[in-house]
Tab-separated table of C-alpha atoms in Angstrom:
chain	number	residue	atom	x	y	z
A	11	MET	CA	0.000	0.000	0.000
A	12	MET	CA	1.340	3.387	-1.023
A	13	LEU	CA	0.355	6.035	1.530
A	14	LEU	CA	0.624	9.776	0.959
A	15	ALA	CA	1.098	11.438	4.358
A	16	VAL	CA	0.692	15.226	4.470
A	17	ASP	CA	1.491	17.495	7.405
A	18	ILE	CA	0.160	21.026	6.790
A	19	GLY	CA	1.850	23.548	9.057
A	20	ASN	CA	1.548	27.313	9.263
A	21	THR	CA	4.767	27.961	7.337
A	22	SER	CA	5.521	24.783	5.413
A	23	THR	CA	3.817	21.572	4.359
A	24	ALA	CA	5.601	18.223	4.463
A	25	LEU	CA	4.555	15.406	2.145
A	26	GLY	CA	5.812	11.861	2.451
A	27	LEU	CA	5.095	8.822	0.290
A	28	PHE	CA	5.356	5.517	2.143
A	29	GLU	CA	5.639	2.077	0.603
A	30	GLY	CA	4.810	-0.086	3.579
A	31	GLU	CA	7.113	1.151	6.365
A	32	ARG	CA	9.598	2.751	3.984
A	33	LEU	CA	9.551	6.469	3.264
A	34	VAL	CA	10.337	6.492	-0.454
A	35	ALA	CA	9.907	10.232	-1.109
A	36	HIS	CA	9.763	13.370	0.999
A	37	PHE	CA	8.849	16.879	-0.169
A	38	ARG	CA	8.472	20.187	1.645
A	39	ILE	CA	6.554	23.083	0.121
A	40	HIS	CA	5.504	26.536	1.286
A	41	THR	CA	2.074	26.651	2.921
A	42	ASP	CA	0.070	29.123	0.863
A	43	ARG	CA	-3.429	29.939	2.132
A	44	MET	CA	-4.286	31.546	-1.218
A	45	ARG	CA	-3.421	28.529	-3.362
A	46	MET	CA	-6.453	26.816	-4.906
A	47	GLU	CA	-7.224	23.141	-5.472
A	48	SER	CA	-6.193	23.248	-9.133
A	49	GLU	CA	-2.827	24.755	-8.193
A	50	TYR	CA	-2.170	22.070	-5.599
A	51	ARG	CA	-3.180	19.458	-8.149
A	52	VAL	CA	-0.604	20.755	-10.648
A	53	LEU	CA	2.031	20.947	-7.929
A	54	LEU	CA	1.424	17.375	-6.765
A	55	LYS	CA	1.354	16.069	-10.330
A	56	ASN	CA	4.709	17.703	-11.075
A	57	LEU	CA	6.337	16.472	-7.852
A	58	PHE	CA	5.288	12.879	-8.492
A	59	ALA	CA	6.329	13.071	-12.158
A	60	LEU	CA	9.700	14.585	-11.250
A	61	GLU	CA	10.554	11.615	-9.033
A	62	GLY	CA	8.802	9.009	-11.174
A	63	LEU	CA	6.549	8.010	-8.280
A	64	PRO	CA	3.489	5.780	-8.505
A	65	PRO	CA	0.168	7.254	-7.363
A	66	PRO	CA	-0.803	6.668	-3.717
A	67	LYS	CA	-3.558	4.237	-2.802
A	68	ALA	CA	-4.440	6.135	0.383
A	69	ALA	CA	-3.864	9.605	1.846
A	70	LEU	CA	-3.897	10.943	5.399
A	71	LEU	CA	-3.622	14.606	6.372
A	72	SER	CA	-2.641	16.417	9.549
A	73	SER	CA	-3.392	20.116	9.435
A	74	VAL	CA	-3.448	23.310	11.477
A	75	VAL	CA	-4.539	25.429	8.475
A	76	PRO	CA	-8.156	24.571	7.530
A	77	PRO	CA	-8.258	26.477	4.187
A	78	VAL	CA	-5.164	24.656	2.912
A	79	GLU	CA	-6.429	21.364	4.300
A	80	ARG	CA	-9.614	21.693	2.260
A	81	GLU	CA	-7.890	22.563	-1.015
A	82	MET	CA	-5.169	19.931	-0.572
A	83	ALA	CA	-7.700	17.197	0.169
A	84	ARG	CA	-9.656	18.086	-2.957
A	85	ALA	CA	-6.500	18.125	-5.068
A	86	ILE	CA	-5.456	14.681	-3.856
A	87	GLY	CA	-8.916	13.272	-4.490
A	88	ASN	CA	-9.194	14.735	-7.984
A	89	LEU	CA	-5.643	13.833	-9.026
A	90	PHE	CA	-5.241	10.359	-7.523
A	91	GLY	CA	-8.843	9.248	-7.029
A	92	VAL	CA	-8.387	8.520	-3.322
A	93	GLU	CA	-10.110	10.068	-0.317
A	94	ALA	CA	-7.733	12.213	1.713
A	95	ARG	CA	-8.763	11.618	5.316
A	96	VAL	CA	-7.980	14.262	7.945
A	97	VAL	CA	-6.714	13.308	11.387
A	98	ASP	CA	-8.574	14.440	14.501
A	99	ALA	CA	-8.071	13.555	18.158
A	100	GLU	CA	-10.328	10.499	17.962
A	101	ALA	CA	-8.498	9.100	14.934
A	102	THR	CA	-5.141	9.090	16.745
A	103	GLY	CA	-6.270	6.515	19.293
A	104	LEU	CA	-4.792	8.660	22.071
A	105	GLN	CA	-6.286	9.516	25.420
A	106	VAL	CA	-6.017	13.297	25.220
A	107	LEU	CA	-5.892	14.262	28.884
A	108	ILE	CA	-6.200	18.039	28.704
A	109	ASP	CA	-9.064	20.361	29.665
A	110	ASN	CA	-10.458	20.525	26.143
A	111	PRO	CA	-9.152	17.757	23.846
A	112	LYS	CA	-10.416	19.678	20.791
A	113	GLU	CA	-7.803	22.369	21.484
A	114	ALA	CA	-4.898	19.985	20.887
A	115	GLY	CA	-3.257	20.627	17.521
A	116	ALA	CA	-3.419	17.706	15.123
A	117	ASP	CA	0.327	17.909	14.492
A	118	ARG	CA	1.060	17.626	18.218
A	119	LEU	CA	-1.117	14.535	18.574
A	120	VAL	CA	0.378	12.926	15.480
A	121	ASN	CA	3.857	13.618	16.887
A	122	ALA	CA	2.788	11.836	20.055
A	123	VAL	CA	1.792	8.764	18.049
A	124	GLY	CA	5.121	8.875	16.225
A	125	ALA	CA	7.036	9.143	19.495
A	126	LEU	CA	5.352	6.052	20.913
A	127	ALA	CA	7.067	3.944	18.238
A	128	TYR	CA	10.330	4.457	20.136
A	129	GLU	CA	11.233	2.584	23.307
A	130	SER	CA	11.446	4.735	26.410
A	131	PRO	CA	12.884	3.232	29.621
A	132	THR	CA	10.346	5.171	31.683
A	133	GLY	CA	7.424	4.988	29.258
A	134	ARG	CA	7.407	8.794	29.037
A	135	TYR	CA	8.312	11.040	26.129
A	136	ILE	CA	8.937	14.741	25.647
A	137	VAL	CA	8.509	15.804	22.020
A	138	VAL	CA	10.008	19.153	20.987
A	139	ASP	CA	8.767	20.323	17.583
A	140	PHE	CA	10.367	23.397	15.988
A	141	GLY	CA	8.088	25.210	13.579
A	142	THR	CA	6.379	28.570	13.323
A	143	ALA	CA	5.719	27.915	16.991
A	144	THR	CA	7.807	25.542	19.080
A	145	THR	CA	5.821	22.992	21.043
A	146	PHE	CA	6.789	20.779	23.965
A	147	ASP	CA	4.511	17.783	24.476
A	148	LEU	CA	4.411	15.161	27.203
A	149	VAL	CA	3.377	11.654	26.165
A	150	GLU	CA	3.076	8.479	28.203
A	151	ALA	CA	2.822	4.893	26.987
A	152	PRO	CA	0.735	3.197	25.881
A	153	ASN	CA	-1.412	6.007	24.492
A	154	ARG	CA	-1.693	9.020	26.797
A	155	TYR	CA	-1.193	12.624	25.695
A	156	LEU	CA	-0.741	14.655	28.881
A	157	GLY	CA	-0.312	18.240	27.636
A	158	GLY	CA	2.563	20.573	26.958
A	159	ALA	CA	3.794	24.087	26.279
A	160	ILE	CA	3.896	26.480	23.312
A	161	THR	CA	6.349	29.274	22.549
A	162	ILE	CA	7.454	31.288	19.556
A	163	GLY	CA	9.515	29.437	16.943
A	164	PRO	CA	13.152	30.445	16.416
A	165	GLN	CA	12.731	31.696	12.848
A	166	THR	CA	9.533	33.504	13.797
A	167	ALA	CA	11.416	35.241	16.611
A	168	ALA	CA	14.276	36.200	14.291
A	169	ASP	CA	11.880	37.564	11.665
A	170	ALA	CA	9.951	39.586	14.249
A	171	LEU	CA	13.162	41.086	15.606
A	172	ALA	CA	14.288	42.155	12.132
A	173	GLN	CA	10.884	43.632	11.324
A	174	ARG	CA	10.558	45.577	14.583
A	175	THR	CA	14.054	47.045	14.744
A	176	ALA	CA	15.675	49.559	12.425
A	177	LYS	CA	19.271	48.358	12.504
A	178	LEU	CA	19.141	44.626	13.189
A	179	PRO	CA	19.405	42.497	10.015
A	180	ARG	CA	17.917	39.138	9.143
A	181	ILE	CA	20.426	36.358	9.792
A	182	ASP	CA	20.966	32.673	9.214
A	183	LEU	CA	20.293	30.763	12.408
A	184	VAL	CA	23.595	28.945	12.940
A	185	PRO	CA	25.381	28.523	16.277
A	186	PRO	CA	28.150	31.070	16.977
A	187	GLU	CA	31.541	30.013	18.257
A	188	LYS	CA	31.160	32.024	21.472
A	189	ALA	CA	28.342	33.393	23.574
A	190	VAL	CA	29.955	36.823	23.828
A	191	GLY	CA	29.533	38.391	20.400
A	192	LYS	CA	32.034	40.960	19.144
A	193	ASN	CA	29.740	42.373	16.453
A	194	THR	CA	26.040	42.615	15.706
A	195	LEU	CA	25.929	39.407	13.655
A	196	GLU	CA	27.649	37.360	16.366
A	197	ALA	CA	25.482	38.940	19.067
A	198	LEU	CA	22.294	38.069	17.183
A	199	ARG	CA	23.379	34.495	16.628
A	200	SER	CA	24.310	34.177	20.274
A	201	GLY	CA	20.974	35.435	21.476
A	202	LEU	CA	18.794	33.758	18.887
A	203	VAL	CA	20.545	30.375	18.740
A	204	LEU	CA	22.326	29.893	22.073
A	205	GLY	CA	19.561	31.749	23.868
A	206	TYR	CA	16.955	29.560	22.222
A	207	ALA	CA	18.904	26.438	23.163
A	208	ALA	CA	18.861	27.648	26.778
A	209	LEU	CA	15.090	28.073	26.544
A	210	VAL	CA	14.694	24.536	25.234
A	211	GLU	CA	16.993	23.029	27.847
A	212	GLY	CA	15.186	24.923	30.588
A	213	MET	CA	11.745	23.747	29.477
A	214	VAL	CA	12.853	20.123	29.184
A	215	ARG	CA	14.365	20.339	32.678
A	216	ARG	CA	11.128	21.749	34.092
A	217	PHE	CA	9.085	18.989	32.460
A	218	LYS	CA	11.349	16.360	33.994
A	219	GLU	CA	11.177	18.010	37.403
A	220	GLU	CA	7.382	17.674	37.262
A	221	VAL	CA	7.027	14.154	35.856
A	222	GLY	CA	10.415	12.400	36.033
A	223	GLU	CA	12.777	11.164	33.349
A	224	ALA	CA	11.559	10.888	29.764
A	225	LEU	CA	12.906	10.175	26.295
A	226	VAL	CA	13.382	13.529	24.539
A	227	ILE	CA	12.671	13.536	20.793
A	228	ALA	CA	13.275	16.661	18.711
A	229	THR	CA	11.731	17.259	15.310
A	230	GLY	CA	11.191	20.139	12.891
A	231	GLY	CA	13.573	22.176	10.771
A	232	PHE	CA	15.609	23.671	13.616
A	233	ALA	CA	16.188	20.393	15.471
A	234	GLU	CA	19.403	19.466	13.648
A	235	VAL	CA	20.827	22.960	14.243
A	236	LEU	CA	20.244	22.702	17.990
A	237	LYS	CA	21.232	19.052	18.351
A	238	PRO	CA	24.954	19.756	19.053
A	239	ILE	CA	24.137	22.343	21.732
A	240	CYS	CA	21.094	20.722	23.358
A	241	PRO	CA	22.372	17.769	25.394
A	242	SER	CA	18.827	16.952	26.536
A	243	PHE	CA	17.951	15.596	23.065
A	244	ASP	CA	18.046	11.800	23.056
A	245	LEU	CA	17.325	11.685	19.332
A	246	VAL	CA	16.282	13.831	16.379
A	247	ASP	CA	13.693	12.564	13.908
A	248	GLU	CA	12.788	15.099	11.227
A	249	ASP	CA	10.115	12.761	9.850
A	250	LEU	CA	8.362	12.135	13.178
A	251	THR	CA	5.037	13.663	12.113
A	252	LEU	CA	4.923	11.748	8.847
A	253	LYS	CA	5.758	8.521	10.699
A	254	GLY	CA	2.980	9.285	13.151
A	255	LEU	CA	0.550	9.580	10.246
A	256	LEU	CA	1.747	6.211	8.963
A	257	ARG	CA	1.118	4.590	12.362
A	258	ILE	CA	-2.381	6.076	12.536
A	259	HIS	CA	-3.141	4.783	9.030
A	260	GLN	CA	-1.874	1.321	9.952
A	261	ALA	CA	-3.982	1.249	13.124
A	262	GLN	CA	-7.075	2.168	11.162
A	263	GLY	CA	-6.469	-0.740	8.801
């Protein structure tokens, strides 16, 4: 069975084609709220043709952007002739133990399902997902989502700083050699990268102080950048959300 897994985020959309357990293709495109179904259909057709991929036999979507979700689902249905199902809390099979389970973002719940595929000595997991927002989620085996925290994403913070200040430029988010910057570029990288790493390490520590030890899994575009300077990360899996979608599809039969 060829499964097309689609994770629609606020800034970017990840698409993965699975053949059984194997991820055979992975694309990332800009999330455009103005793009129509016909445009997504052309885009998908070109991506599959470029890689010489067979059409999927099933499709599963995780989305935090309803307008894009609607147009993408229609494009998949019209192009491939398959129904693109959309994940909600019930579909994940998780016990969502927060005040209002409907408030939990689909991507966060799908990440939780993906995390549970890994073995944790304590049965607990902390998932850190770097996107437009950065989320910290606490998961407990076999299927309990316990809540988490949300803060601004690193690139979002950098963009806001550049937009709101007259003399601070946009920069590439790469770790500096030292914390004490000798020029504006070094100072920005210190604050935005090392400072963000300190935020992440502090949040993970606070989670562990409340619940005990847990396996820490980082995902999202900034995870690899922070991996060398965030010793709390036990592993980085950039495809965690797509793998979570695969597990949900498999559970649904």
